[in-house]
Short mmCIF file of C-alpha atoms in Angstrom, two decimals:
data_model
loop_
_atom_site.label_atom_id
_atom_site.label_comp_id
_atom_site.label_asym_id
_atom_site.label_seq_id
_atom_site.Cartn_x
_atom_site.Cartn_y
_atom_site.Cartn_z
CA MET C 14 106.89 96.81 136.61
CA ALA C 15 108.27 93.65 135.03
CA LEU C 16 105.87 91.65 132.87
CA LYS C 17 105.81 87.87 132.56
CA GLU C 18 103.72 87.42 129.43
CA THR C 19 103.89 87.97 125.70
CA PHE C 20 101.02 87.46 123.26
CA TYR C 21 100.11 86.51 119.72
CA ILE C 22 96.82 87.98 118.53
CA SER C 23 94.99 86.95 115.37
CA HIS C 24 93.64 90.26 114.09
CA GLY C 25 91.59 88.99 111.13
CA SER C 26 89.69 91.48 108.98
CA PRO C 27 90.10 95.25 109.40
CA THR C 28 86.34 95.42 110.04
CA LEU C 29 87.02 93.81 113.42
CA ALA C 30 87.41 97.43 114.58
CA ILE C 31 83.71 98.16 114.02
CA ASP C 32 81.91 94.81 113.70
CA GLU C 33 80.66 93.61 117.08
CA THR C 34 79.33 90.39 115.51
CA ILE C 35 82.84 89.03 114.90
CA PRO C 36 83.46 86.75 117.92
CA ALA C 37 86.97 88.07 118.44
CA TRP C 38 85.55 91.57 119.00
CA LYS C 39 84.24 90.60 122.43
CA PHE C 40 87.52 88.91 123.30
CA LEU C 41 89.59 91.98 122.49
CA THR C 42 87.20 94.49 124.10
CA SER C 43 87.49 92.48 127.34
CA TRP C 44 91.28 92.34 127.05
CA LYS C 45 91.92 93.86 130.47
CA GLU C 46 90.31 90.79 132.03
CA VAL C 47 92.95 88.68 130.26
CA PHE C 48 95.82 91.03 131.04
CA PRO C 49 95.02 93.59 133.76
CA GLU C 50 98.52 95.06 134.08
CA ARG C 51 99.14 98.44 132.49
CA PRO C 52 102.31 98.29 130.38
CA SER C 53 104.80 101.14 130.17
CA ALA C 54 104.74 100.83 126.37
CA ILE C 55 103.59 98.38 123.69
CA LEU C 56 105.73 96.79 121.00
CA VAL C 57 103.76 95.20 118.16
CA ILE C 58 105.25 92.89 115.57
CA SER C 59 102.73 93.16 112.73
CA GLY C 60 102.32 90.91 109.73
CA HIS C 61 101.52 94.03 107.71
CA TRP C 62 105.05 95.43 107.87
CA ASP C 63 107.47 93.26 105.92
CA THR C 64 111.04 94.44 105.33
CA SER C 65 114.32 92.81 104.31
CA VAL C 66 115.92 93.65 107.67
CA PRO C 67 114.25 94.35 111.05
CA THR C 68 112.96 97.90 111.15
CA VAL C 69 111.43 99.99 113.94
CA ASN C 70 109.30 103.11 113.60
CA VAL C 71 110.96 105.94 115.47
CA VAL C 72 108.27 108.61 115.79
CA ASN C 73 106.88 110.85 118.50
CA HIS C 74 103.31 110.66 117.20
CA ASN C 75 101.78 107.69 115.39
CA GLU C 76 99.75 108.31 112.26
CA THR C 77 96.95 105.80 111.54
CA ILE C 78 97.69 103.91 108.31
CA HIS C 79 94.63 102.71 106.40
CA ASP C 80 96.46 99.97 104.50
CA PHE C 81 93.44 98.21 102.98
CA GLY C 82 90.94 98.74 100.18
CA GLY C 83 87.29 98.07 99.43
CA PHE C 84 85.94 98.54 102.95
CA PRO C 85 83.15 100.81 104.27
CA ARG C 86 84.00 104.50 104.11
CA SER C 87 83.75 104.74 107.90
CA MET C 88 86.82 102.51 108.18
CA TYR C 89 88.99 105.20 106.60
CA LYS C 90 87.94 107.76 109.18
CA LEU C 91 89.07 105.70 112.15
CA LYS C 92 92.06 107.04 114.06
CA TYR C 93 94.19 105.52 116.79
CA PRO C 94 96.35 108.44 117.96
CA ALA C 95 98.63 106.57 120.35
CA PRO C 96 101.87 108.37 121.14
CA GLY C 97 105.00 107.02 119.56
CA ALA C 98 107.72 105.30 121.56
CA PRO C 99 111.05 106.50 120.15
CA LYS C 100 113.02 105.47 123.23
CA LEU C 101 111.57 101.97 123.00
CA ALA C 102 112.39 101.86 119.29
CA LYS C 103 116.03 102.70 120.04
CA ARG C 104 116.07 100.05 122.80
CA VAL C 105 114.71 97.40 120.41
CA LYS C 106 117.42 98.31 117.92
CA GLU C 107 120.08 98.14 120.62
CA LEU C 108 118.99 94.69 121.83
CA ILE C 109 118.72 93.12 118.38
CA GLU C 110 122.03 94.50 117.18
CA ALA C 111 123.74 93.45 120.43
CA SER C 112 122.54 89.88 119.80
CA GLY C 113 124.46 89.82 116.52
CA LEU C 114 121.35 88.67 114.67
CA SER C 115 120.99 91.61 112.31
CA ARG C 116 121.35 95.30 111.85
CA VAL C 117 118.16 97.25 112.50
CA ASP C 118 116.87 100.09 110.36
CA GLU C 119 114.89 103.08 111.57
CA ASP C 120 111.78 104.44 109.86
CA LYS C 121 111.16 107.98 111.08
CA LYS C 122 107.85 108.50 109.28
CA ARG C 123 105.81 105.30 109.53
CA GLY C 124 102.82 105.17 111.86
CA LEU C 125 100.66 102.18 112.81
CA ASP C 126 99.29 99.74 110.24
CA HIS C 127 95.94 98.02 110.77
CA GLY C 128 97.62 94.90 112.16
CA THR C 129 98.49 97.11 115.11
CA TRP C 130 95.77 99.74 115.49
CA VAL C 131 92.74 97.51 114.85
CA PRO C 132 93.37 95.20 117.83
CA LEU C 133 94.75 98.00 120.01
CA MET C 134 91.67 100.13 119.36
CA LEU C 135 89.64 97.40 121.07
CA MET C 136 92.22 96.41 123.70
CA TYR C 137 93.34 99.90 124.76
CA PRO C 138 90.72 102.31 123.37
CA GLU C 139 92.12 105.24 125.35
CA ALA C 140 95.16 105.26 122.99
CA ASP C 141 97.28 106.69 125.80
CA ILE C 142 100.06 104.08 125.92
CA PRO C 143 103.13 104.66 123.70
CA VAL C 144 103.31 102.20 120.79
CA CYS C 145 106.20 101.09 118.61
CA GLN C 146 106.24 98.63 115.70
CA LEU C 147 108.87 96.10 114.67
CA SER C 148 108.70 94.61 111.19
CA VAL C 149 108.89 90.98 110.07
CA SER C 150 111.14 89.71 107.28
CA SER C 151 109.40 87.14 105.12
CA ASN C 152 112.71 86.44 103.38
CA ARG C 153 113.88 84.77 106.62
CA ASN C 154 112.48 81.75 108.51
CA GLY C 155 110.72 80.86 111.73
CA THR C 156 113.90 80.21 113.70
CA TYR C 157 115.23 83.64 112.75
CA HIS C 158 112.08 85.29 114.10
CA TYR C 159 112.17 83.15 117.24
CA ASN C 160 115.72 84.39 117.84
CA LEU C 161 114.54 87.93 117.14
CA GLY C 162 112.08 87.44 119.98
CA LYS C 163 114.79 86.08 122.28
CA ALA C 164 116.86 89.19 121.61
CA ILE C 165 114.08 91.53 122.75
CA ALA C 166 113.01 89.41 125.75
CA PRO C 167 114.58 91.86 128.28
CA LEU C 168 111.91 94.39 127.34
CA LYS C 169 109.43 92.46 129.50
CA ASP C 170 111.48 93.41 132.57
CA GLU C 171 111.12 97.04 131.52
CA GLY C 172 107.32 96.83 131.52
CA VAL C 173 106.92 96.58 127.74
CA LEU C 174 104.02 94.51 126.43
CA ILE C 175 105.18 92.49 123.41
CA ILE C 176 102.41 91.50 120.98
CA GLY C 177 102.73 89.56 117.75
CA SER C 178 99.81 90.43 115.48
CA GLY C 179 98.96 88.14 112.58
CA SER C 180 96.54 85.33 111.87
CA ALA C 181 96.64 81.68 112.90
CA THR C 182 95.56 80.83 109.34
CA HIS C 183 95.89 83.34 106.52
CA ASN C 184 94.86 82.24 103.05
CA MET C 185 93.09 85.17 101.43
CA ARG C 186 91.91 83.04 98.50
CA ALA C 187 90.02 80.73 100.84
CA ILE C 188 87.75 83.35 102.39
CA GLY C 189 84.11 82.26 102.32
CA PRO C 190 80.79 83.51 103.67
CA ARG C 191 80.78 84.54 107.33
CA GLU C 192 78.98 81.42 108.58
CA SER C 193 80.70 78.85 106.35
CA PRO C 194 82.41 76.03 108.30
CA PRO C 195 86.21 75.85 108.43
CA PRO C 196 87.63 73.61 105.69
CA PRO C 197 89.49 70.44 106.76
CA TRP C 198 92.94 71.87 105.99
CA ALA C 199 92.30 74.89 108.25
CA LEU C 200 91.04 72.71 111.10
CA ALA C 201 94.03 70.40 110.75
CA PHE C 202 96.57 73.24 110.82
CA ASP C 203 94.81 75.05 113.64
CA SER C 204 94.66 71.90 115.79
CA TRP C 205 98.32 71.14 115.13
CA LEU C 206 99.27 74.70 116.08
CA LYS C 207 97.37 74.67 119.38
CA GLU C 208 98.67 71.25 120.39
CA SER C 209 102.26 72.07 119.45
CA LEU C 210 102.25 75.30 121.44
CA VAL C 211 100.55 73.94 124.55
CA GLU C 212 102.87 70.92 124.56
CA GLY C 213 105.92 73.19 124.24
CA ARG C 214 107.05 71.88 120.86
CA TYR C 215 108.50 75.22 119.84
CA GLU C 216 111.06 73.68 117.50
CA ASP C 217 108.21 72.17 115.51
CA ILE C 218 106.64 75.62 115.29
CA ASN C 219 109.97 77.05 114.12
CA HIS C 220 110.01 74.44 111.34
CA TYR C 221 106.29 74.51 110.65
CA GLU C 222 106.78 74.27 106.88
CA GLU C 223 107.97 70.66 107.34
CA LYS C 224 106.08 69.74 110.52
CA ALA C 225 102.58 71.19 110.12
CA PRO C 226 99.77 69.70 108.03
CA TYR C 227 98.78 71.95 105.12
CA ALA C 228 101.35 74.57 106.12
CA LYS C 229 101.56 76.16 102.67
CA VAL C 230 97.76 76.25 102.35
CA ALA C 231 97.28 77.83 105.78
CA HIS C 232 100.07 80.34 105.12
CA PRO C 233 100.88 80.77 101.43
CA TRP C 234 103.09 83.65 102.63
CA PRO C 235 104.63 83.66 106.14
CA ASP C 236 104.18 87.32 107.07
CA HIS C 237 101.16 86.70 109.34
CA PHE C 238 102.74 83.70 111.04
CA PHE C 239 106.19 85.05 111.91
CA PRO C 240 104.83 87.45 114.58
CA LEU C 241 103.97 84.28 116.52
CA HIS C 242 107.62 83.20 116.50
CA VAL C 243 108.73 86.58 117.83
CA ALA C 244 106.21 86.51 120.69
CA MET C 245 107.20 82.90 121.45
CA GLY C 246 110.90 83.73 121.58
CA ALA C 247 110.36 86.89 123.61
CA ALA C 248 108.69 84.87 126.38
CA GLY C 249 112.05 83.23 127.10
CA GLU C 250 113.34 79.72 127.61
CA ASN C 251 110.86 77.12 128.92
CA SER C 252 107.90 79.47 128.68
CA LYS C 253 104.40 78.03 128.81
CA ALA C 254 101.85 78.66 126.07
CA LYS C 255 98.09 78.74 126.44
CA VAL C 256 95.17 79.34 124.11
CA ILE C 257 93.46 82.59 125.13
CA HIS C 258 90.88 82.75 122.34
CA GLU C 259 89.56 80.60 119.50
CA SER C 260 86.92 81.41 116.90
CA TRP C 261 86.47 81.41 113.13
CA ASP C 262 85.34 83.89 110.52
CA GLY C 263 84.84 83.62 106.78
CA GLY C 264 85.29 79.88 106.92
CA ALA C 265 89.07 79.64 106.77
CA PHE C 266 90.14 82.47 109.09
CA SER C 267 91.16 81.26 112.55
CA TYR C 268 91.22 83.91 115.25
CA ALA C 269 93.17 81.61 117.58
CA SER C 270 95.28 83.73 119.93
CA PHE C 271 97.91 82.69 122.44
CA GLY C 272 99.62 83.84 125.60
CA PHE C 273 103.16 82.89 126.60
CA THR C 274 104.21 83.02 130.24
CA ALA C 275 107.87 83.21 131.12
CA ALA C 276 109.29 80.42 133.27
CA SER C 277 109.82 81.34 136.94
CA SER C 278 113.40 82.26 137.67
#
């Protein structure tokens, strides 16, 4: 079954997996109301896998990577045993290399980092859909990742759900108490992002460093923003963006999430 949509999910703190008081928890646990179709497989572009060239994990069984420190002990016992998607991984490699954008490496050991399993644990708790990851390359730019998304766009026609997983704002040094209000720079960047996407100004998003207010404060490092560019590109030419969730946590963390619908052919 061909799919029309791609998504960018702000995954926030790893404790999202267990903390029902985080507003985004309810959003993700009701995911099937947002997207009722059952995909054949899921491809996640996670901000927690950063490599110099695009890399896919080619495994039959996904291990759960606990790539964080200082959290409750229960967090390290969580498992998301989704099957791997080696055929999808090979297909992703084929499409990207055919585009001429880059070679693609294969990682035959890596499982799922928390940028993937935390949201999927809430969205698809059964863990019965094959999952593959594609890395980001923070040594490249937004346009490169947008073109990466364009290269893998045919996967939608093969029933693959493409999800970019990052954070609409991601400045770890700006984290405050749970109930603290968002600082002005975070509000300004978040508003610019929503308006730019809904108005279809994708080129501005691709060049966010120059176009967005407080870009370097909102994203001191681009790894959690580039998954957005991939999801945006994978939706195809003239796609339409919409805001599917918005909330805040820890003051400066925006959980804004977006859906992209492909233009009718």
